[in-house]
Short mmCIF file of C-alpha atoms and ligand atoms in Angstrom, two decimals:
data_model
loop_
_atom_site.label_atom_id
_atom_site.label_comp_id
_atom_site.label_asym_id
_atom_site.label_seq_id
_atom_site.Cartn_x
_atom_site.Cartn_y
_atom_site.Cartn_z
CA UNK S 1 45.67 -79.13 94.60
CA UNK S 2 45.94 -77.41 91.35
CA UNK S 3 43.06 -76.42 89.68
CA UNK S 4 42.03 -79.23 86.74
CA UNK S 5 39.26 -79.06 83.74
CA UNK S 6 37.92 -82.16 83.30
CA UNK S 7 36.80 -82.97 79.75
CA UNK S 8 36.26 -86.03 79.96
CA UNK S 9 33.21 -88.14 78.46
CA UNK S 10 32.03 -88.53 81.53
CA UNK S 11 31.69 -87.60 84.70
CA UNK S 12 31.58 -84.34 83.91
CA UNK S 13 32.02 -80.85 85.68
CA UNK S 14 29.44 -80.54 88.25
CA UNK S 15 27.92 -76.83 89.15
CA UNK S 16 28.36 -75.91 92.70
CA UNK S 17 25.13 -75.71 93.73
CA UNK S 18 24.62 -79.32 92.56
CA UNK S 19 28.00 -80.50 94.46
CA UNK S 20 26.17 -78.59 97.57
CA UNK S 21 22.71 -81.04 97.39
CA UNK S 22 25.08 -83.46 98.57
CA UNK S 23 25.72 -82.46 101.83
CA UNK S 24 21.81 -82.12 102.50
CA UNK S 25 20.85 -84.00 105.72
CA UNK S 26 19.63 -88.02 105.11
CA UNK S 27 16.02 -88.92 105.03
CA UNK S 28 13.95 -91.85 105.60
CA UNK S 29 14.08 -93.92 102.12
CA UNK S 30 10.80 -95.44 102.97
CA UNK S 31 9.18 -91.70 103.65
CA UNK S 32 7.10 -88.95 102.27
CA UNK S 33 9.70 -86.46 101.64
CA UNK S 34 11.78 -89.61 99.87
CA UNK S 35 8.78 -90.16 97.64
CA UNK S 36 8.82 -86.41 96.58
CA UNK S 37 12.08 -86.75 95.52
CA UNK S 38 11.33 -89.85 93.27
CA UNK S 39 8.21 -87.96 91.77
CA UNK S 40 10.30 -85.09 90.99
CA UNK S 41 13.03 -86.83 89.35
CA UNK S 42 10.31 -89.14 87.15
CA UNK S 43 8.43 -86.24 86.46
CA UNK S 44 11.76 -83.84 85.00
CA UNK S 45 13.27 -87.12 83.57
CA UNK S 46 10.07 -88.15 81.20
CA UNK S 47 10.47 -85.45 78.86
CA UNK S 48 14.39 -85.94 78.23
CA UNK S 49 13.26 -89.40 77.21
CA UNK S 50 10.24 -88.48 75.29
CA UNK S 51 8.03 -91.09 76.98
CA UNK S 52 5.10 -91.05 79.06
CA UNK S 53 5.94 -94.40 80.63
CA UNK S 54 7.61 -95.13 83.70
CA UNK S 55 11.16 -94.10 84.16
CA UNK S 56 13.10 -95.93 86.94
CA UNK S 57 15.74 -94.37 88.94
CA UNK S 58 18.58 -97.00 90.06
CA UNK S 59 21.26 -96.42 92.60
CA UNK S 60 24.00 -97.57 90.17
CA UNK S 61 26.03 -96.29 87.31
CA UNK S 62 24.82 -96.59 83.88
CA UNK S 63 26.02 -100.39 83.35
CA UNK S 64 23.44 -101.21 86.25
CA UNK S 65 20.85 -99.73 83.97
CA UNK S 66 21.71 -101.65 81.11
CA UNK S 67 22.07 -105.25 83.01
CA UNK S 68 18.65 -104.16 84.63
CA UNK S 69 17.45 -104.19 81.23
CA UNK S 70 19.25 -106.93 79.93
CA UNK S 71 17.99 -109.60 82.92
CA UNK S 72 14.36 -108.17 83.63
CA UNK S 73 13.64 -108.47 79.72
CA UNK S 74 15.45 -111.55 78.60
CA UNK S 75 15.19 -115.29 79.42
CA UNK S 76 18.19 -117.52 79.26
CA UNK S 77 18.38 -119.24 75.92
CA UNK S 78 17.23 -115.91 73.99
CA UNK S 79 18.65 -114.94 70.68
CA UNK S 80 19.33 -111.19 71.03
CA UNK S 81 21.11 -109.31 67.81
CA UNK S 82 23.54 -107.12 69.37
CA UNK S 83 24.60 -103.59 66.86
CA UNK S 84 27.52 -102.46 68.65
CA UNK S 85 29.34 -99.53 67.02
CA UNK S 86 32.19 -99.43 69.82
CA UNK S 87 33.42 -100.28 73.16
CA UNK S 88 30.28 -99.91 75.12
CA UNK S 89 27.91 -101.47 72.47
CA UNK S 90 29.98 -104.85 72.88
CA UNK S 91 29.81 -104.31 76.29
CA UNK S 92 26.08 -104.62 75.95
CA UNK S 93 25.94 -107.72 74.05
CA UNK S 94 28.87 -109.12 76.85
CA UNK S 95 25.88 -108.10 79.71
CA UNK S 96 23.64 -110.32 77.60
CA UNK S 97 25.57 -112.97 77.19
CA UNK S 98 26.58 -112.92 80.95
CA UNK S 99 22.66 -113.44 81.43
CA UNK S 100 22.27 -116.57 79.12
CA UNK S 101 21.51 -114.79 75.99
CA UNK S 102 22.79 -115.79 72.57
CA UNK S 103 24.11 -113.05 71.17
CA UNK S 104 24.51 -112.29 67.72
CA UNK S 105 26.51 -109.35 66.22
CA UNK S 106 25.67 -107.01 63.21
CA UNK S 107 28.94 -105.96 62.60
CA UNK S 108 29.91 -101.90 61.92
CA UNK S 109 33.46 -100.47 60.85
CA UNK S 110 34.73 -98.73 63.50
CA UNK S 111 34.01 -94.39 63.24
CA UNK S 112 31.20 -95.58 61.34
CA UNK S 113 27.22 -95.69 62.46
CA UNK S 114 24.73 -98.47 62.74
CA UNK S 115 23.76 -98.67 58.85
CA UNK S 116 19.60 -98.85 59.16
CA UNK S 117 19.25 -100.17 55.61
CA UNK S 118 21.93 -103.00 56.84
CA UNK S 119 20.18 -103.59 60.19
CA UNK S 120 16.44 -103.70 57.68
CA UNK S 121 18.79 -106.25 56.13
CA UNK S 122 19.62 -108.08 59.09
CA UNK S 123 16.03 -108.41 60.79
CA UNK S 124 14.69 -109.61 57.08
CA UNK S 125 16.81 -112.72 56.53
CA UNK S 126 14.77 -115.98 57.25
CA UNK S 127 15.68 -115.83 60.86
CA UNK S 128 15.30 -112.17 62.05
CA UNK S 129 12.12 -113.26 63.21
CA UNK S 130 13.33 -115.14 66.19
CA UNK S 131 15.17 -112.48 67.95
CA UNK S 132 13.70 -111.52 71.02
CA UNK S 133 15.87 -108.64 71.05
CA UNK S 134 17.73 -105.79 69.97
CA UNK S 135 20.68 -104.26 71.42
CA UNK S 136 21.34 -100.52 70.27
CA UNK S 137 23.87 -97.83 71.54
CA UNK S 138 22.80 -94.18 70.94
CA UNK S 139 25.98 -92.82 71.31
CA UNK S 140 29.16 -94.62 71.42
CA UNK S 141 31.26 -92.99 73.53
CA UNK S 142 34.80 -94.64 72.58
CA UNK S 143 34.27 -93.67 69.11
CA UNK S 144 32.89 -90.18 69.49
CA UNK S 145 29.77 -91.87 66.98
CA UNK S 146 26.12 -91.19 67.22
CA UNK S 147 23.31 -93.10 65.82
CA UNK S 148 20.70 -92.08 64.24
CA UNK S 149 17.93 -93.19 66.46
CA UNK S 150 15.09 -92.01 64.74
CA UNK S 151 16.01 -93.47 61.26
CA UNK S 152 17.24 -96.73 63.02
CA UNK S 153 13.46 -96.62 64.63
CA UNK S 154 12.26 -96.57 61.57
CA UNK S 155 13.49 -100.09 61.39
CA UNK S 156 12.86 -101.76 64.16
CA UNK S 157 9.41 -100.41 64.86
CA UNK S 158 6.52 -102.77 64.44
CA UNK S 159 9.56 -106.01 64.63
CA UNK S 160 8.58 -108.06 67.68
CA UNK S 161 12.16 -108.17 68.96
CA UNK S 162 12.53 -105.48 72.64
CA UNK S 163 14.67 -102.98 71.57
CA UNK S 164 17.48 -102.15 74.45
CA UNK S 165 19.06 -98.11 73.66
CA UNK S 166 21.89 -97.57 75.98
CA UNK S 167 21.41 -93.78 75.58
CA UNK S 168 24.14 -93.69 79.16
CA UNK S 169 26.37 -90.64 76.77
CA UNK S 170 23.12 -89.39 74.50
CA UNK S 171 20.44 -88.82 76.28
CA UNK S 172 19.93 -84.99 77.36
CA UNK S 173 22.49 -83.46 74.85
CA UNK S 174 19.72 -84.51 71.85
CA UNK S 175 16.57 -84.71 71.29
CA UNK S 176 15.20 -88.26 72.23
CA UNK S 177 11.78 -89.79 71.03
CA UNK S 178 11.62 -92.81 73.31
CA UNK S 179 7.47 -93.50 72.53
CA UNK S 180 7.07 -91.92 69.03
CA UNK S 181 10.34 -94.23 67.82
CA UNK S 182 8.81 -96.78 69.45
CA UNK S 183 11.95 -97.87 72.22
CA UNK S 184 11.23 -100.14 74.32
CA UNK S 185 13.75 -99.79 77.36
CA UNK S 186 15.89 -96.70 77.33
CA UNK S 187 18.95 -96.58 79.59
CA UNK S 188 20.85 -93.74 80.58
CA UNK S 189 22.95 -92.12 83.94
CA UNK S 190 23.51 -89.09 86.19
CA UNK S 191 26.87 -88.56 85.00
CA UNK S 192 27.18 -87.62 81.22
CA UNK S 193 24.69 -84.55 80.17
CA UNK S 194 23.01 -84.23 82.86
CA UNK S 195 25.55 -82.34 85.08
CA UNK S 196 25.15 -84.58 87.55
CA UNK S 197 27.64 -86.50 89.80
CA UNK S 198 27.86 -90.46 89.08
CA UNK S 199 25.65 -93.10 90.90
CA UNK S 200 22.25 -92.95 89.38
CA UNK S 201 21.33 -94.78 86.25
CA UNK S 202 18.07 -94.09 85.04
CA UNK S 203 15.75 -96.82 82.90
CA UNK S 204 12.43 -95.71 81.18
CA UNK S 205 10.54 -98.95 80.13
CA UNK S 206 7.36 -99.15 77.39
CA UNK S 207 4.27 -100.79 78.17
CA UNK S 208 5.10 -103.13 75.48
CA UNK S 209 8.80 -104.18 77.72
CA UNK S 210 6.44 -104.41 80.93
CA UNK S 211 4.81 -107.32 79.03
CA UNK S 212 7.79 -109.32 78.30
CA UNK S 213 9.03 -108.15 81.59
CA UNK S 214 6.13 -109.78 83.46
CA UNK S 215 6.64 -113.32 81.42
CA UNK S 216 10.62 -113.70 81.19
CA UNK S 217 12.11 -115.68 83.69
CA UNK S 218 14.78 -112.68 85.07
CA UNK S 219 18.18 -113.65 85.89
CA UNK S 220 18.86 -109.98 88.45
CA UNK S 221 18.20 -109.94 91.79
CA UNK S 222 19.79 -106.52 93.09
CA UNK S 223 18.91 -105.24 88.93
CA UNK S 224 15.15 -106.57 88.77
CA UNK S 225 13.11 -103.99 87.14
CA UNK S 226 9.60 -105.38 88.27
CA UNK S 227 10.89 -105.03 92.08
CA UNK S 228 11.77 -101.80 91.22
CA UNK S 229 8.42 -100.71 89.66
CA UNK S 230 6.85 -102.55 92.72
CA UNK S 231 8.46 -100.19 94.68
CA UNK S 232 8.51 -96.62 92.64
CA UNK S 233 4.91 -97.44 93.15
CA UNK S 234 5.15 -96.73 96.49
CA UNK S 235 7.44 -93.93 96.12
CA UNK S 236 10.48 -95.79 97.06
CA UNK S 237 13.25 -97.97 95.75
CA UNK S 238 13.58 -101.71 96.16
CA UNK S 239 17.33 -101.47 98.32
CA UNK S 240 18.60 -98.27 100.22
CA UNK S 241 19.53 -95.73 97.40
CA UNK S 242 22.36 -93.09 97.58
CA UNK S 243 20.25 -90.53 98.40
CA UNK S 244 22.69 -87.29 98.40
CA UNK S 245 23.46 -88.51 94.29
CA UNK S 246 19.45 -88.30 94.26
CA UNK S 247 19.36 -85.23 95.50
CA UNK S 248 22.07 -83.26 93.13
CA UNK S 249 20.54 -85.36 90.23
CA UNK S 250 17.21 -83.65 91.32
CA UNK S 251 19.14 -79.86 91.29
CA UNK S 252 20.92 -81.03 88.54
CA UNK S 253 17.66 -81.41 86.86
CA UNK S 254 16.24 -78.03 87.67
CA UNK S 255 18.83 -76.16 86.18
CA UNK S 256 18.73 -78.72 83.09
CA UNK S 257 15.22 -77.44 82.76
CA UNK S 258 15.99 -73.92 83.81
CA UNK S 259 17.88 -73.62 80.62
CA UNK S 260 15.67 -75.67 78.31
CA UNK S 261 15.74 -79.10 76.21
CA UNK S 262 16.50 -76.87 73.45
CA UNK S 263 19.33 -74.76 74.70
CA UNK S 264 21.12 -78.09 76.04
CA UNK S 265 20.43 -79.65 72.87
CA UNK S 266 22.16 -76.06 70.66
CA UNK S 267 25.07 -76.16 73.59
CA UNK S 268 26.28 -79.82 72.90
CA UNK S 269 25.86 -80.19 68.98
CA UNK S 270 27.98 -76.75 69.09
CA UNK S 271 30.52 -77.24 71.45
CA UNK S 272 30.90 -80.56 69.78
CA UNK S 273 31.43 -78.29 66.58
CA UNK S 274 34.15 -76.09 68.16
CA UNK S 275 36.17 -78.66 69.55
CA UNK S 276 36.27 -80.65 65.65
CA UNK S 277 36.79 -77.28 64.13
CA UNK S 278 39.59 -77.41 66.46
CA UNK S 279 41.31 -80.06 65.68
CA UNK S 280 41.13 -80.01 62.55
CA UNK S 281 42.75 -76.82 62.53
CA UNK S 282 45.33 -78.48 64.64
CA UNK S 283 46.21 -81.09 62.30
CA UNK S 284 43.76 -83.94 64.57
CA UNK S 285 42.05 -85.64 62.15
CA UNK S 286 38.50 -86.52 63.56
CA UNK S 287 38.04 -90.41 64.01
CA UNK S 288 33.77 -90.53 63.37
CA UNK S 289 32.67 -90.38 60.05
CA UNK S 290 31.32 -87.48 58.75
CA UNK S 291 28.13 -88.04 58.91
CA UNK S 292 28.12 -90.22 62.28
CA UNK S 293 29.53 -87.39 64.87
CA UNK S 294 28.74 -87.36 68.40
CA UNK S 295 27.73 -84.08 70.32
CA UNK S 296 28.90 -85.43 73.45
CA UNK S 297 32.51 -86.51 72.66
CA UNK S 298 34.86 -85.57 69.71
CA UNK S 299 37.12 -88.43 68.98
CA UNK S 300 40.47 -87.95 67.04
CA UNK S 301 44.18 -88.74 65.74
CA UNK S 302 46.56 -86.63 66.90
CA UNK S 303 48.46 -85.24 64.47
CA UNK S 304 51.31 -87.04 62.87
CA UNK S 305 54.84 -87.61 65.10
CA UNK S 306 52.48 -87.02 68.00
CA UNK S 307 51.96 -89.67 70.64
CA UNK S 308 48.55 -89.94 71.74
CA UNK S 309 49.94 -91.02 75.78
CA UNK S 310 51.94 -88.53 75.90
CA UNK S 311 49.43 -85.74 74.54
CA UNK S 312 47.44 -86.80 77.16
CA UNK S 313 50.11 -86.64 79.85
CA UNK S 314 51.70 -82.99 78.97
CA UNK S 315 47.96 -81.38 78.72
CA UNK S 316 47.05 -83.20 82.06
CA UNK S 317 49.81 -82.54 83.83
CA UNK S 318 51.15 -79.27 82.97
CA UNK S 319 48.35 -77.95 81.81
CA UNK S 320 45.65 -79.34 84.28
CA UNK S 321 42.89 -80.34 81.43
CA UNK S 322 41.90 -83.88 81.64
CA UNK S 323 40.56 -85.53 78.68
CA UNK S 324 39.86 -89.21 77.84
CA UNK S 325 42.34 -91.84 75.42
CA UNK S 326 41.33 -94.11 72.87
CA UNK S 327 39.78 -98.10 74.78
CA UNK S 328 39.86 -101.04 73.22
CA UNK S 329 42.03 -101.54 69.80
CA UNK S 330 42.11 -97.65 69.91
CA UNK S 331 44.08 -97.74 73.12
CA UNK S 332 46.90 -95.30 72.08
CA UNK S 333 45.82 -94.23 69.60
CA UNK S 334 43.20 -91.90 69.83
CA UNK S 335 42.00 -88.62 72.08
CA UNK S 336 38.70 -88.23 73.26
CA UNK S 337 37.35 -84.45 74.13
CA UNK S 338 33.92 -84.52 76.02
CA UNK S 339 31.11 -81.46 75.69
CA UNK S 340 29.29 -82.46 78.52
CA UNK S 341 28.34 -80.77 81.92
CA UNK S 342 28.98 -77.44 83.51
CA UNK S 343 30.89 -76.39 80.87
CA UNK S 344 31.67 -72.50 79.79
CA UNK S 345 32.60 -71.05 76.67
CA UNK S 346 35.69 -70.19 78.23
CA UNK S 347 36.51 -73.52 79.79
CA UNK S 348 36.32 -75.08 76.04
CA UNK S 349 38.64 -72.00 74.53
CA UNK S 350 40.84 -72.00 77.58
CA UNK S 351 41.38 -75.93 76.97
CA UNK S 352 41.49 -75.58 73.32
CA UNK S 353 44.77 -73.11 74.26
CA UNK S 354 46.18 -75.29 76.46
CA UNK S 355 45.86 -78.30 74.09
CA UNK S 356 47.68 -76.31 71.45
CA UNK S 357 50.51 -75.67 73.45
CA UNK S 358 50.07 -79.06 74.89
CA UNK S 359 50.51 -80.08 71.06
CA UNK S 360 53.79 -78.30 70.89
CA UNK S 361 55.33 -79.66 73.37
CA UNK S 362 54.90 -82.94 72.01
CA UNK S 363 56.42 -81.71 68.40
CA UNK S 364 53.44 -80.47 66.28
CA UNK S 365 54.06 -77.67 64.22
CA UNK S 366 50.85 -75.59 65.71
CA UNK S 367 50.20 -71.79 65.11
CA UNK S 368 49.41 -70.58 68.17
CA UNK S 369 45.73 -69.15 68.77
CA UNK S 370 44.13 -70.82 65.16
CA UNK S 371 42.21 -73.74 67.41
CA UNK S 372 40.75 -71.14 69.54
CA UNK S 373 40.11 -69.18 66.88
CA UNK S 374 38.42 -71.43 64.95
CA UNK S 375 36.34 -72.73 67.73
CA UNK S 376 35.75 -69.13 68.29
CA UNK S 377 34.06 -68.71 65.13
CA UNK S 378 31.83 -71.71 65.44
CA UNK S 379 30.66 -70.24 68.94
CA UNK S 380 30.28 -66.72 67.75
CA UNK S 381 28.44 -68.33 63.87
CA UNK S 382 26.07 -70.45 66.61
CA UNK S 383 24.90 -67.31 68.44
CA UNK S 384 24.41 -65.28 65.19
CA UNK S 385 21.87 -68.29 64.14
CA UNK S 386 19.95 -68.64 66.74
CA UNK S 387 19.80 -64.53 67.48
CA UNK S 388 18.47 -64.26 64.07
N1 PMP O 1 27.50 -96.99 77.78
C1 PMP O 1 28.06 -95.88 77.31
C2 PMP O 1 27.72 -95.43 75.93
C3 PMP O 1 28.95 -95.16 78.12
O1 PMP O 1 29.53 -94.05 77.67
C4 PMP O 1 29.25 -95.62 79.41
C5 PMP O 1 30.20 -94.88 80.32
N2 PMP O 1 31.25 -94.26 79.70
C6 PMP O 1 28.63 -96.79 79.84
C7 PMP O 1 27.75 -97.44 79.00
C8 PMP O 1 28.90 -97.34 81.17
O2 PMP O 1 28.38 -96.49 82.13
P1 PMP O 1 28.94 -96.48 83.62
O3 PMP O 1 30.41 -96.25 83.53
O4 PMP O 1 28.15 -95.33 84.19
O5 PMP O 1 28.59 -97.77 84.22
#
């Protein structure tokens, strides 16, 4: 097979020595070396969060996080207000609904992010008060848009309502505050930026979620979170988990760490940089609003004349670099580039190249070598800033 980069927003490139933790001999799921493992990954995982509460570790992708979290801290009949800003953050308020909720929706223009002053809005009206939640994506991955979780915080703290962050594309590539913004349940997964293959989704929970927790009536049986803190107390998970993903999250981890929240934090918000400098040079105008950009996925328009499909098709197939399409009523229309995972500098220029000519081929009047040279100079600028 030919060799492929994939760019996508997930999964991700995976380093080799994390693809090699997989083919570590099984243990016993109910043993001591088991419970290592779990102690390791809670320990390394509570600082990407930024909480000193529990953190869960679920044998699922990130959408059995978030029903977790939807059917451990709800009750049928609750009014949730769901703040999608995309794809995933209706998905979200579907989970809810699936589980009995009623679901109500502060709107967002698409590209845009959640509006804080709107959402201030929202919970003020005469009936904010009865929401028993809030449903909040930190970074939408079908619209390349990030939130602003620390301003939106600054909303919702002190409001009685549980506040749900589906952080499953966020968390890792930017700083993350879970206790000092006051989050209640924080979801997120193996495969986005932590470098990690798919099949663990990962769900920190406050004290405060515990207590709602311990007095809704759940709807999950396989996604309970109290059987699953009943049983991280004992080291172990409720049902048999996949322990080789446990193990190359746990590697996966170390070399997160190895490098530094910091360093992870400077790599995504530049490479996310690069690839919009890119773009733009290439005539891709970039779909999130200015001040709402992701660092884990650049979302854009192809340039005029150019087919989005077939963009997508050329730089796949004859050019072996796989990136993502627009979902939902972007279907079409849109490209999505992803930052995430074991990434080089050279992987993102090579790509950049081959998307150029990829661009070509599909009609665009491109001068060769002017993406890669302007993501060039956004590498180079971001090594001169943090040398000095
Ligand atoms: N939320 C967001 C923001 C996502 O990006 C994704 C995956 N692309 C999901 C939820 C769903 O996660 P999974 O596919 O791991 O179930």
């Amino acid at each position: 097979m030919r060799k492929t980069l994939l760019l996508l927003p997930g999964p991700v490139p995976v380093a080799q020595p994390v693809l090699e933790a997989m083919s570590w001999p099984m243990i016993n799921h109910r043993g001591p070396e088991f419970a290592e493992l779990l102690a390791r990954l809670e320990r390394e995982m509570k600082p990407v969060f930024g909480t000193s509460s529990d953190v869960l570790f679920l044998g699922s992708s990130g959408t059995g996080g978030l029903e977790a979290a939807v059917a451990s801290c709800f009750s049928p009949g609750d009014r949730v207000l769901s703040c999608p800003v995309g794809v995933f953050g209706k998905r979200l308020a579907e989970i809810a609904r699936v589980n009995g909720c009623t679901v109500e929706v502060l709107e967002t223009p698409l590209g845009a992010a959640l509006d804080p002053a709107a959402l201030r809005t929202r919970l003020a009206q005469s009936d904010g008060a009865g929401f028993r939640g809030i449903l909040l994506t930190h970074n939408e991955t079908s619209t390349g848009v990030q939130n602003d979780m620390a301003a939106i915080a600054a909303v919702t703290r002190g409001h009685s309502a549980l506040t749900i962050v589906d952080s499953v594309s966020g968390l890792g590539a930017s700083p993350f505050e879970m206790d000092a913004w006051g989050y209640d349940v924080v979801i997120s997964a193996s495969q986005k930026a932590f470098a990690a293959p798919p099949g663990v989704a990962m769900v920190a929970v406050s004290q405060r979620a515990w207590k709602a927790i311990d007095s809704s009536r759940g709807t999950g049986y396989y996604f309970d979170l109290k059987k699953a803190r009943e049983f991280a107390s004992k080291g172990q998970t409720p049902w048999t988990p996949p322990i080789s993903q446990f193990y190359a999250l746990a590697v996966a981890l170390e070399r997160y760490h190895a490098d530094g929240l910091e360093a992870n934090f400077e790599r995504h918000a530049t490479y996310a940089r690069a690839v919009r400098a890119a773009f733009e040079t290439l005539g891709c105008s970039i779909f999130s609003r200015p001040d709402a950009h992701s660092v884990t996925v650049v979302a854009a328009y192809p340039p005029d004349g150019v087919d989005a499909a077939q963009l997508l098709k050329t730089l796949g197939e004859r050019y072996g670099v796989v990136i993502s399409g627009g979902q939902g009523e972007l279907t079409g229309k849109i490209v999505r580039f992803g930052t995430m995972g074991d990434v080089a500098e050279s992987d993102l220029l090579g790509a950049i190249a081959a998307l150029e000519l990829a661009l070509a081929d599909c009609g665009a009047t491109v001068g060769l070598g002017s993406g890669v040279a302007a993501a060039a100079l956004v590498l180079t600028d971001a090594r001169t800033a943090s040398v000095s």
